[in-house]
Amino acid sequence: MALTRRSFLITTSLAAGVAAAKPLSVVKPLVKSAADLRDWAAVREQFDLDPGYAHLGLFYLASHPRPVREAIESYRRKLDANPFLTVERALFERPEDNMPLRVCARIAKYIGGDPNDIALTQNTTTGLALIYHGLPLKQGDDILTTNHDHYVHHEAIRLATERNGATWRKIPLFDSYDGISADEMVDRIRRAIQPNTRVVGVTWVHSASGLRLPIRRIADAIGQVNAQRSAAGRVLLVVDGVHGVGVEDPHVVQLGADAFSAGTHKWIFGPRGTGFVWARPELWASMRPLLPSFTAPELFDAWAQERKPDRPARAAWFTPGGFQSFEHHWALPAAFDFHDAIGSPRITARIHSLNLQMNDELRKLPNVVVYTPRTDGMYAGMVCFDVKGMRAQQVVDKLLEKKIIASTTPYAVPFARLAFGIMNTPEEVEKTARAMRSL
Ligand SMILES: Cc1ncc(COP(=O)(O)O)c(C=O)c1O
């Protein structure tokens, strides 16, 4: 297998290799100029979506925009032409050709972090599992989470605590969707932290209700608790950020989390089956990897010399090794280039404006209860609601009859959900409002 041939020239720091790297010869420039993408119709044309539908659930799984499709295709051709040499060069030889390093560097540029603090994953789920299984938790430790997180977040906690003996609790951040307050949510978390609490796990944008949490304020409240604690007793903030990344301000490192997991195959429109975890370097150093890595030469060296690794863990140790669908993983930078070409502030403004327009239209209907707040800072890219006397699935079915693709929220009590992204239009909001009025 390829590992035996590697010279593993990759240094333990990304800085040298990636900074010096020339554009990959494999792939030509993929993104239209920013000027081409100034017009939302041009953005929409980048997607191969079936024009017969209003697609209001694309956060579920990305449709690849043209630059991403082209990048995947380009790497696929390269792999089909020469799988051995392509993989050897991209994983095990010169740092400037190393694709995982390049992908980490591109993510870091977008989120405002250090490439060395990023592990590559297949999705949000894998990232959360790597975090919770990797944390140095033990019997007597407590994880605090909320009633509003996704199944995969709670399952990652349950599976990890069943192994490490820690306990976990869920709390509600509000009692009623009518009166959600940022102050109260922050306060509830702060008050629920016990002396043995080591982790708080929350979700940036709830896919149950569309609510966006004030993560920076939660981080600051936890910081106040930590100011009174020793380093060993610190409370860590873990964030499932998948419905914020690609919608909100990209500088997620500034949110103040200790660890952040997101798939890049939803709002980023990256290749399906891609994602990342960013965590503070001190946290990575305290964690234990779950899977063998192919991106950390020191682990291979230690194994070859039949000794334990002689240095603290780092993010690269957590990128799952083994051969992957490389054409997808390596094409991820094209998705970030696409976002940057459109402009993140424009993307945020557009997504907020479309979803607020929908929220306001739904609130005009007497038979509809809207759960997503319309207060600035508390919504992102989706609107969740109920129609009185109808099940959420019936609402979704009725909309589908009118060629509008909505979804139900995958939670114990499902709501109907509409999500407008960069490929949607104000006309689609109006069309959906008309359909809703006829229900
Ligand atoms: C809040 C939240 N977290 C995690 C996931 C799972 O994401 P992934 O498919 O990237 O693992 C979802 C799925 O939509 C979600 O809504």
GROMACS .gro file of C-alpha atoms and ligand atoms in nm:
model
  455
    1MET     CA    1   0.000   0.000   0.000
    2ALA     CA    2   0.099   0.358  -0.064
    3LEU     CA    3   0.221   0.426   0.290
    4THR     CA    4   0.533   0.215   0.232
    5ARG     CA    5   0.652   0.446  -0.046
    6ARG     CA    6   0.600   0.778   0.119
    7SER     CA    7   0.890   1.001   0.187
    8PHE     CA    8   0.657   1.204   0.402
    9LEU     CA    9   0.837   1.526   0.340
   10ILE     CA   10   0.536   1.697   0.486
   11THR     CA   11   0.655   1.899   0.779
   12THR     CA   12   0.457   1.908   1.100
   13SER     CA   13   0.362   2.267   1.020
   14LEU     CA   14   0.149   2.366   0.727
   15ALA     CA   15   0.292   2.713   0.710
   16ALA     CA   16   0.599   2.655   0.497
   17GLY     CA   17   0.457   2.427   0.234
   18VAL     CA   18   0.121   2.583   0.178
   19ALA     CA   19   0.235   2.941   0.179
   20ALA     CA   20   0.485   2.860  -0.093
   21ALA     CA   21   0.246   2.645  -0.294
   22LYS     CA   22   0.177   2.737  -0.655
   23PRO     CA   23  -0.173   2.688  -0.795
   24LEU     CA   24  -0.223   2.319  -0.860
   25SER     CA   25  -0.148   2.225  -1.214
   26VAL     CA   26  -0.428   1.971  -1.193
   27VAL     CA   27  -0.709   2.222  -1.196
   28LYS     CA   28  -0.757   2.543  -1.391
   29PRO     CA   29  -0.913   2.852  -1.231
   30LEU     CA   30  -1.267   2.748  -1.165
   31VAL     CA   31  -1.472   3.042  -1.056
   32LYS     CA   32  -1.619   3.311  -1.272
   33SER     CA   33  -1.499   3.655  -1.176
   34ALA     CA   34  -1.680   3.838  -0.897
   35ALA     CA   35  -1.829   4.065  -1.161
   36ASP     CA   36  -1.995   3.766  -1.330
   37LEU     CA   37  -2.155   3.665  -1.002
   38ARG     CA   38  -2.283   4.010  -0.907
   39ASP     CA   39  -2.616   3.916  -1.053
   40TRP     CA   40  -2.823   3.656  -0.859
   41ALA     CA   41  -2.955   3.509  -1.184
   42ALA     CA   42  -2.595   3.432  -1.280
   43VAL     CA   43  -2.543   3.263  -0.941
   44ARG     CA   44  -2.854   3.053  -0.998
   45GLU     CA   45  -2.724   2.948  -1.341
   46GLN     CA   46  -2.422   2.788  -1.173
   47PHE     CA   47  -2.652   2.517  -1.037
   48ASP     CA   48  -2.793   2.234  -1.250
   49LEU     CA   49  -3.124   2.236  -1.060
   50ASP     CA   50  -3.442   2.097  -1.212
   51PRO     CA   51  -3.616   2.419  -1.324
   52GLY     CA   52  -3.958   2.261  -1.272
   53TYR     CA   53  -3.937   2.310  -0.894
   54ALA     CA   54  -3.885   2.580  -0.633
   55HIS     CA   55  -3.602   2.420  -0.436
   56LEU     CA   56  -3.646   2.533  -0.077
   57GLY     CA   57  -3.447   2.265   0.098
   58LEU     CA   58  -3.100   2.286  -0.053
   59PHE     CA   59  -2.937   2.313   0.288
   60TYR     CA   60  -3.031   1.944   0.322
   61LEU     CA   61  -2.768   1.831   0.074
   62ALA     CA   62  -2.586   2.053  -0.171
   63SER     CA   63  -2.641   2.070  -0.540
   64HIS     CA   64  -2.289   2.129  -0.671
   65PRO     CA   65  -2.244   2.464  -0.845
   66ARG     CA   66  -2.055   2.462  -1.174
   67PRO     CA   67  -1.706   2.538  -1.035
   68VAL     CA   68  -1.741   2.254  -0.785
   69ARG     CA   69  -1.866   2.014  -1.052
   70GLU     CA   70  -1.572   2.108  -1.273
   71ALA     CA   71  -1.318   2.066  -0.994
   72ILE     CA   72  -1.458   1.722  -0.905
   73GLU     CA   73  -1.454   1.620  -1.269
   74SER     CA   74  -1.101   1.740  -1.315
   75TYR     CA   75  -0.974   1.537  -1.018
   76ARG     CA   76  -1.180   1.236  -1.123
   77ARG     CA   77  -1.012   1.238  -1.465
   78LYS     CA   78  -0.673   1.263  -1.302
   79LEU     CA   79  -0.748   0.973  -1.066
   80ASP     CA   80  -0.892   0.759  -1.344
   81ALA     CA   81  -0.588   0.825  -1.560
   82ASN     CA   82  -0.337   0.741  -1.289
   83PRO     CA   83  -0.468   0.656  -0.944
   84PHE     CA   84  -0.132   0.553  -0.798
   85LEU     CA   85   0.077   0.856  -0.891
   86THR     CA   86  -0.207   1.101  -0.830
   87VAL     CA   87  -0.268   0.978  -0.476
   88GLU     CA   88   0.099   0.939  -0.391
   89ARG     CA   89   0.175   1.296  -0.493
   90ALA     CA   90  -0.137   1.442  -0.336
   91LEU     CA   91  -0.091   1.270   0.001
   92PHE     CA   92   0.262   1.151   0.060
   93GLU     CA   93   0.524   1.355  -0.123
   94ARG     CA   94   0.604   1.727  -0.151
   95PRO     CA   95   0.416   1.960   0.087
   96GLU     CA   96   0.333   2.197  -0.197
   97ASP     CA   97   0.143   1.915  -0.373
   98ASN     CA   98  -0.028   1.791  -0.058
   99MET     CA   99  -0.401   1.819  -0.106
  100PRO     CA  100  -0.521   1.786   0.257
  101LEU     CA  101  -0.288   2.074   0.348
  102ARG     CA  102  -0.424   2.283   0.065
  103VAL     CA  103  -0.783   2.212   0.164
  104CYS     CA  104  -0.712   2.302   0.528
  105ALA     CA  105  -0.544   2.624   0.415
  106ARG     CA  106  -0.848   2.720   0.208
  107ILE     CA  107  -1.092   2.649   0.492
  108ALA     CA  108  -0.869   2.844   0.733
  109LYS     CA  109  -0.870   3.145   0.500
  110TYR     CA  110  -1.250   3.140   0.498
  111ILE     CA  111  -1.308   3.091   0.872
  112GLY     CA  112  -1.024   3.316   0.981
  113GLY     CA  113  -0.823   3.045   1.155
  114ASP     CA  114  -0.494   2.859   1.134
  115PRO     CA  115  -0.478   2.564   0.888
  116ASN     CA  116  -0.294   2.365   1.154
  117ASP     CA  117  -0.606   2.369   1.373
  118ILE     CA  118  -0.835   2.206   1.114
  119ALA     CA  119  -0.922   1.838   1.071
  120LEU     CA  120  -1.101   1.729   0.755
  121THR     CA  121  -1.413   1.517   0.790
  122GLN     CA  122  -1.688   1.368   0.577
  123ASN     CA  123  -1.972   1.564   0.738
  124THR     CA  124  -2.089   1.733   1.059
  125THR     CA  125  -2.175   1.397   1.213
  126THR     CA  126  -1.823   1.257   1.182
  127GLY     CA  127  -1.681   1.580   1.321
  128LEU     CA  128  -1.903   1.576   1.630
  129ALA     CA  129  -1.818   1.211   1.691
  130LEU     CA  130  -1.444   1.285   1.660
  131ILE     CA  131  -1.476   1.571   1.909
  132TYR     CA  132  -1.685   1.398   2.176
  133HIS     CA  133  -1.496   1.070   2.154
  134GLY     CA  134  -1.166   1.256   2.156
  135LEU     CA  135  -1.225   1.478   2.460
  136PRO     CA  136  -1.043   1.371   2.778
  137LEU     CA  137  -1.362   1.304   2.975
  138LYS     CA  138  -1.395   1.057   3.261
  139GLN     CA  139  -1.638   0.927   3.517
  140GLY     CA  140  -1.778   1.215   3.724
  141ASP     CA  141  -1.753   1.468   3.439
  142ASP     CA  142  -2.070   1.624   3.302
  143ILE     CA  143  -2.170   1.737   2.951
  144LEU     CA  144  -2.443   1.998   2.929
  145THR     CA  145  -2.642   2.022   2.607
  146THR     CA  146  -2.988   2.141   2.507
  147ASN     CA  147  -3.322   1.998   2.396
  148HIS     CA  148  -3.285   2.163   2.056
  149ASP     CA  149  -2.984   1.992   1.900
  150HIS     CA  150  -2.982   1.743   1.615
  151TYR     CA  151  -3.002   1.368   1.665
  152VAL     CA  152  -2.639   1.326   1.556
  153HIS     CA  153  -2.514   1.570   1.819
  154HIS     CA  154  -2.697   1.392   2.104
  155GLU     CA  155  -2.595   1.053   1.970
  156ALA     CA  156  -2.229   1.157   1.949
  157ILE     CA  157  -2.253   1.257   2.317
  158ARG     CA  158  -2.439   0.942   2.418
  159LEU     CA  159  -2.196   0.708   2.243
  160ALA     CA  160  -1.891   0.888   2.382
  161THR     CA  161  -2.021   0.904   2.740
  162GLU     CA  162  -2.114   0.535   2.730
  163ARG     CA  163  -1.743   0.469   2.674
  164ASN     CA  164  -1.583   0.728   2.901
  165GLY     CA  165  -1.829   0.713   3.192
  166ALA     CA  166  -1.919   1.085   3.194
  167THR     CA  167  -2.284   1.187   3.230
  168TRP     CA  168  -2.488   1.425   3.016
  169ARG     CA  169  -2.794   1.646   3.057
  170LYS     CA  170  -3.026   1.837   2.823
  171ILE     CA  171  -3.193   2.165   2.914
  172PRO     CA  172  -3.452   2.375   2.728
  173LEU     CA  173  -3.328   2.721   2.629
  174PHE     CA  174  -3.684   2.858   2.622
  175ASP     CA  175  -4.031   2.744   2.725
  176SER     CA  176  -4.227   2.886   2.434
  177TYR     CA  177  -4.144   2.995   2.081
  178ASP     CA  178  -4.335   3.319   2.148
  179GLY     CA  179  -4.087   3.469   2.386
  180ILE     CA  180  -3.736   3.354   2.295
  181SER     CA  181  -3.477   3.590   2.441
  182ALA     CA  182  -3.102   3.587   2.385
  183ASP     CA  183  -3.044   3.707   2.743
  184GLU     CA  184  -3.247   3.423   2.885
  185MET     CA  185  -3.085   3.155   2.671
  186VAL     CA  186  -2.738   3.266   2.777
  187ASP     CA  187  -2.850   3.286   3.138
  188ARG     CA  188  -3.006   2.938   3.133
  189ILE     CA  189  -2.682   2.787   3.006
  190ARG     CA  190  -2.474   2.974   3.264
  191ARG     CA  191  -2.702   2.869   3.551
  192ALA     CA  192  -2.707   2.503   3.439
  193ILE     CA  193  -2.326   2.472   3.450
  194GLN     CA  194  -2.233   2.259   3.752
  195PRO     CA  195  -1.894   2.228   3.924
  196ASN     CA  196  -1.834   1.902   3.733
  197THR     CA  197  -1.950   2.034   3.392
  198ARG     CA  198  -1.665   2.007   3.144
  199VAL     CA  199  -1.845   2.064   2.812
  200VAL     CA  200  -2.137   2.269   2.682
  201GLY     CA  201  -2.262   2.143   2.345
  202VAL     CA  202  -2.490   2.370   2.139
  203THR     CA  203  -2.604   2.427   1.781
  204TRP     CA  204  -2.544   2.760   1.605
  205VAL     CA  205  -2.864   2.747   1.396
  206HIS     CA  206  -3.132   2.502   1.511
  207SER     CA  207  -3.264   2.294   1.223
  208ALA     CA  208  -3.570   2.224   1.444
  209SER     CA  209  -3.689   2.585   1.441
  210GLY     CA  210  -3.449   2.804   1.241
  211LEU     CA  211  -3.344   2.983   1.563
  212ARG     CA  212  -2.987   3.124   1.557
  213LEU     CA  213  -2.809   3.116   1.893
  214PRO     CA  214  -2.589   3.401   2.026
  215ILE     CA  215  -2.278   3.181   2.029
  216ARG     CA  216  -2.036   3.467   2.106
  217ARG     CA  217  -2.239   3.561   2.413
  218ILE     CA  218  -2.259   3.197   2.527
  219ALA     CA  219  -1.880   3.174   2.487
  220ASP     CA  220  -1.834   3.490   2.692
  221ALA     CA  221  -2.062   3.360   2.970
  222ILE     CA  222  -1.863   3.035   2.979
  223GLY     CA  223  -1.546   3.244   2.983
  224GLN     CA  224  -1.668   3.414   3.303
  225VAL     CA  225  -1.725   3.072   3.462
  226ASN     CA  226  -1.380   2.960   3.350
  227ALA     CA  227  -1.217   3.268   3.498
  228GLN     CA  228  -1.296   3.117   3.840
  229ARG     CA  229  -1.164   2.769   3.751
  230SER     CA  230  -0.832   2.593   3.715
  231ALA     CA  231  -0.718   2.486   3.366
  232ALA     CA  232  -0.821   2.125   3.441
  233GLY     CA  233  -1.172   2.228   3.542
  234ARG     CA  234  -1.238   2.449   3.238
  235VAL     CA  235  -1.573   2.425   3.059
  236LEU     CA  236  -1.536   2.373   2.684
  237LEU     CA  237  -1.783   2.503   2.426
  238VAL     CA  238  -1.856   2.263   2.139
  239VAL     CA  239  -2.063   2.399   1.849
  240ASP     CA  240  -2.249   2.223   1.570
  241GLY     CA  241  -2.218   2.504   1.316
  242VAL     CA  242  -2.350   2.344   1.001
  243HIS     CA  243  -2.643   2.579   0.933
  244GLY     CA  244  -2.443   2.891   1.011
  245VAL     CA  245  -2.139   2.827   0.791
  246GLY     CA  246  -2.206   2.960   0.441
  247VAL     CA  247  -2.488   3.182   0.568
  248GLU     CA  248  -2.349   3.398   0.848
  249ASP     CA  249  -2.020   3.584   0.892
  250PRO     CA  250  -1.758   3.326   0.791
  251HIS     CA  251  -1.511   3.416   1.068
  252VAL     CA  252  -1.630   3.133   1.290
  253VAL     CA  253  -1.313   3.124   1.498
  254GLN     CA  254  -1.422   3.459   1.645
  255LEU     CA  255  -1.741   3.300   1.777
  256GLY     CA  256  -1.534   3.186   2.074
  257ALA     CA  257  -1.605   2.812   2.059
  258ASP     CA  258  -1.338   2.563   2.166
  259ALA     CA  259  -1.440   2.315   1.895
  260PHE     CA  260  -1.660   2.368   1.591
  261SER     CA  261  -1.791   2.102   1.351
  262ALA     CA  262  -1.963   2.168   1.019
  263GLY     CA  263  -2.035   1.980   0.701
  264THR     CA  264  -1.944   2.175   0.388
  265HIS     CA  265  -2.204   1.998   0.176
  266LYS     CA  266  -2.497   2.210   0.285
  267TRP     CA  267  -2.479   2.594   0.272
  268ILE     CA  268  -2.120   2.600   0.143
  269PHE     CA  269  -2.227   2.387  -0.158
  270GLY     CA  270  -1.905   2.192  -0.133
  271PRO     CA  271  -1.869   1.837  -0.261
  272ARG     CA  272  -2.112   1.594  -0.098
  273GLY     CA  273  -1.934   1.402   0.178
  274THR     CA  274  -1.705   1.683   0.301
  275GLY     CA  275  -1.676   1.880   0.624
  276PHE     CA  276  -1.428   2.003   0.885
  277VAL     CA  277  -1.362   2.048   1.254
  278TRP     CA  278  -1.179   2.352   1.384
  279ALA     CA  279  -1.057   2.345   1.746
  280ARG     CA  280  -0.815   2.539   1.962
  281PRO     CA  281  -0.464   2.388   1.939
  282GLU     CA  282  -0.451   2.337   2.320
  283LEU     CA  283  -0.772   2.136   2.294
  284TRP     CA  284  -0.644   1.918   2.008
  285ALA     CA  285  -0.330   1.857   2.217
  286SER     CA  286  -0.544   1.722   2.503
  287MET     CA  287  -0.759   1.495   2.284
  288ARG     CA  288  -0.730   1.135   2.168
  289PRO     CA  289  -0.791   1.045   1.801
  290LEU     CA  290  -1.048   0.783   1.713
  291LEU     CA  291  -0.920   0.674   1.372
  292PRO     CA  292  -0.579   0.627   1.209
  293SER     CA  293  -0.467   0.937   1.017
  294PHE     CA  294  -0.290   0.962   0.681
  295THR     CA  295  -0.208   1.330   0.725
  296ALA     CA  296   0.039   1.319   1.015
  297PRO     CA  297   0.379   1.169   0.919
  298GLU     CA  298   0.493   1.155   1.283
  299LEU     CA  299   0.224   0.894   1.352
  300PHE     CA  300   0.349   0.675   1.069
  301ASP     CA  301   0.709   0.720   1.186
  302ALA     CA  302   0.617   0.623   1.544
  303TRP     CA  303   0.436   0.316   1.417
  304ALA     CA  304   0.728   0.218   1.191
  305GLN     CA  305   0.968   0.253   1.485
  306GLU     CA  306   0.734   0.058   1.712
  307ARG     CA  307   0.700   0.336   1.966
  308LYS     CA  308   0.423   0.567   2.083
  309PRO     CA  309   0.397   0.912   1.925
  310ASP     CA  310   0.628   1.139   2.122
  311ARG     CA  311   0.441   1.467   2.092
  312PRO     CA  312   0.096   1.605   2.178
  313ALA     CA  313  -0.190   1.548   1.939
  314ARG     CA  314  -0.269   1.805   1.669
  315ALA     CA  315  -0.558   1.855   1.429
  316ALA     CA  316  -0.407   1.642   1.150
  317TRP     CA  317  -0.419   1.337   1.377
  318PHE     CA  318  -0.798   1.363   1.370
  319THR     CA  319  -0.848   1.371   0.993
  320PRO     CA  320  -0.969   1.015   0.928
  321GLY     CA  321  -0.722   0.825   0.714
  322GLY     CA  322  -0.782   0.550   0.464
  323PHE     CA  323  -0.853   0.616   0.100
  324GLN     CA  324  -1.153   0.833   0.033
  325SER     CA  325  -1.359   0.976  -0.250
  326PHE     CA  326  -1.061   1.203  -0.316
  327GLU     CA  327  -1.213   1.388  -0.610
  328HIS     CA  328  -1.475   1.523  -0.369
  329HIS     CA  329  -1.238   1.604  -0.085
  330TRP     CA  330  -0.986   1.785  -0.305
  331ALA     CA  331  -1.251   1.991  -0.486
  332LEU     CA  332  -1.366   2.162  -0.167
  333PRO     CA  333  -1.157   2.481  -0.221
  334ALA     CA  334  -1.364   2.552  -0.533
  335ALA     CA  335  -1.674   2.591  -0.314
  336PHE     CA  336  -1.503   2.847  -0.089
  337ASP     CA  337  -1.373   3.031  -0.399
  338PHE     CA  338  -1.732   3.039  -0.526
  339HIS     CA  339  -1.855   3.191  -0.198
  340ASP     CA  340  -1.578   3.448  -0.194
  341ALA     CA  341  -1.643   3.542  -0.556
  342ILE     CA  342  -2.004   3.621  -0.468
  343GLY     CA  343  -1.904   3.785  -0.139
  344SER     CA  344  -2.000   3.663   0.209
  345PRO     CA  345  -2.173   3.987   0.321
  346ARG     CA  346  -2.389   3.976   0.006
  347ILE     CA  347  -2.472   3.609   0.068
  348THR     CA  348  -2.573   3.679   0.429
  349ALA     CA  349  -2.787   3.978   0.331
  350ARG     CA  350  -2.958   3.788   0.050
  351ILE     CA  351  -3.037   3.479   0.258
  352HIS     CA  352  -3.162   3.687   0.551
  353SER     CA  353  -3.379   3.903   0.330
  354LEU     CA  354  -3.545   3.610   0.148
  355ASN     CA  355  -3.615   3.419   0.468
  356LEU     CA  356  -3.743   3.728   0.649
  357GLN     CA  357  -3.975   3.800   0.356
  358MET     CA  358  -4.110   3.443   0.385
  359ASN     CA  359  -4.137   3.469   0.764
  360ASP     CA  360  -4.340   3.790   0.732
  361GLU     CA  361  -4.569   3.643   0.464
  362LEU     CA  362  -4.641   3.339   0.681
  363ARG     CA  363  -4.715   3.558   0.984
  364LYS     CA  364  -4.994   3.726   0.787
  365LEU     CA  365  -5.183   3.395   0.762
  366PRO     CA  366  -5.426   3.335   1.052
  367ASN     CA  367  -5.398   2.956   1.025
  368VAL     CA  368  -5.016   2.951   1.044
  369VAL     CA  369  -4.794   2.948   1.355
  370VAL     CA  370  -4.437   3.058   1.278
  371TYR     CA  371  -4.166   2.928   1.514
  372THR     CA  372  -3.860   3.100   1.366
  373PRO     CA  373  -3.801   3.441   1.527
  374ARG     CA  374  -3.796   3.743   1.299
  375THR     CA  375  -3.576   3.942   1.539
  376ASP     CA  376  -3.236   4.047   1.399
  377GLY     CA  377  -2.963   3.808   1.503
  378MET     CA  378  -3.204   3.524   1.584
  379TYR     CA  379  -3.272   3.377   1.240
  380ALA     CA  380  -3.054   3.260   0.953
  381GLY     CA  381  -3.161   3.068   0.642
  382MET     CA  382  -3.484   2.888   0.724
  383VAL     CA  383  -3.841   2.938   0.843
  384CYS     CA  384  -4.022   2.671   1.045
  385PHE     CA  385  -4.397   2.674   1.098
  386ASP     CA  386  -4.721   2.480   1.141
  387VAL     CA  387  -5.055   2.508   0.969
  388LYS     CA  388  -5.333   2.464   1.222
  389GLY     CA  389  -5.520   2.137   1.172
  390MET     CA  390  -5.254   1.988   0.940
  391ARG     CA  391  -4.955   1.767   1.006
  392ALA     CA  392  -4.620   1.905   0.889
  393GLN     CA  393  -4.591   1.626   0.632
  394GLN     CA  394  -4.933   1.715   0.488
  395VAL     CA  395  -4.818   2.075   0.441
  396VAL     CA  396  -4.502   1.956   0.266
  397ASP     CA  397  -4.705   1.721   0.044
  398LYS     CA  398  -4.947   2.000  -0.052
  399LEU     CA  399  -4.659   2.229  -0.144
  400LEU     CA  400  -4.497   1.953  -0.349
  401GLU     CA  401  -4.820   1.925  -0.552
  402LYS     CA  402  -4.745   2.285  -0.650
  403LYS     CA  403  -4.384   2.197  -0.732
  404ILE     CA  404  -4.247   2.363  -0.419
  405ILE     CA  405  -3.994   2.149  -0.232
  406ALA     CA  406  -4.022   2.205   0.144
  407SER     CA  407  -3.915   1.971   0.425
  408THR     CA  408  -4.026   1.859   0.768
  409THR     CA  409  -3.788   1.904   1.060
  410PRO     CA  410  -3.644   1.566   1.174
  411TYR     CA  411  -3.724   1.605   1.544
  412ALA     CA  412  -3.968   1.446   1.792
  413VAL     CA  413  -4.230   1.710   1.704
  414PRO     CA  414  -4.178   1.790   1.335
  415PHE     CA  415  -4.258   2.133   1.186
  416ALA     CA  416  -4.285   2.233   0.822
  417ARG     CA  417  -3.971   2.412   0.699
  418LEU     CA  418  -3.883   2.640   0.410
  419ALA     CA  419  -3.525   2.747   0.344
  420PHE     CA  420  -3.420   3.008   0.090
  421GLY     CA  421  -3.059   3.009  -0.025
  422ILE     CA  422  -2.847   3.197  -0.277
  423MET     CA  423  -3.012   3.028  -0.572
  424ASN     CA  424  -3.366   3.129  -0.467
  425THR     CA  425  -3.552   3.447  -0.555
  426PRO     CA  426  -3.809   3.690  -0.410
  427GLU     CA  427  -4.047   3.557  -0.678
  428GLU     CA  428  -4.016   3.210  -0.527
  429VAL     CA  429  -4.106   3.359  -0.187
  430GLU     CA  430  -4.417   3.512  -0.346
  431LYS     CA  431  -4.507   3.187  -0.523
  432THR     CA  432  -4.473   3.000  -0.191
  433ALA     CA  433  -4.680   3.263  -0.009
  434ARG     CA  434  -4.956   3.220  -0.271
  435ALA     CA  435  -4.946   2.843  -0.228
  436MET     CA  436  -4.961   2.881   0.150
  437ARG     CA  437  -5.261   3.115   0.126
  438SER     CA  438  -5.447   2.849  -0.070
  439LEU     CA  439  -5.396   2.580   0.197
  440LIG     C1  440  -2.822   2.082   1.312
  440LIG     C2  441  -2.769   1.968   1.230
  440LIG     N1  442  -2.654   1.909   1.267
  440LIG     C3  443  -2.602   1.805   1.198
  440LIG     C4  444  -2.666   1.756   1.086
  440LIG     C5  445  -2.601   1.643   1.011
  440LIG     O1  446  -2.521   1.697   0.911
  440LIG     P1  447  -2.422   1.608   0.824
  440LIG     O2  448  -2.503   1.541   0.720
  440LIG     O3  449  -2.325   1.708   0.766
  440LIG     O4  450  -2.357   1.512   0.915
  440LIG     C6  451  -2.785   1.814   1.043
  440LIG     C7  452  -2.854   1.765   0.923
  440LIG     O5  453  -2.916   1.837   0.850
  440LIG     C8  454  -2.839   1.921   1.119
  440LIG     O6  455  -2.955   1.978   1.083
   0.00000   0.00000   0.00000
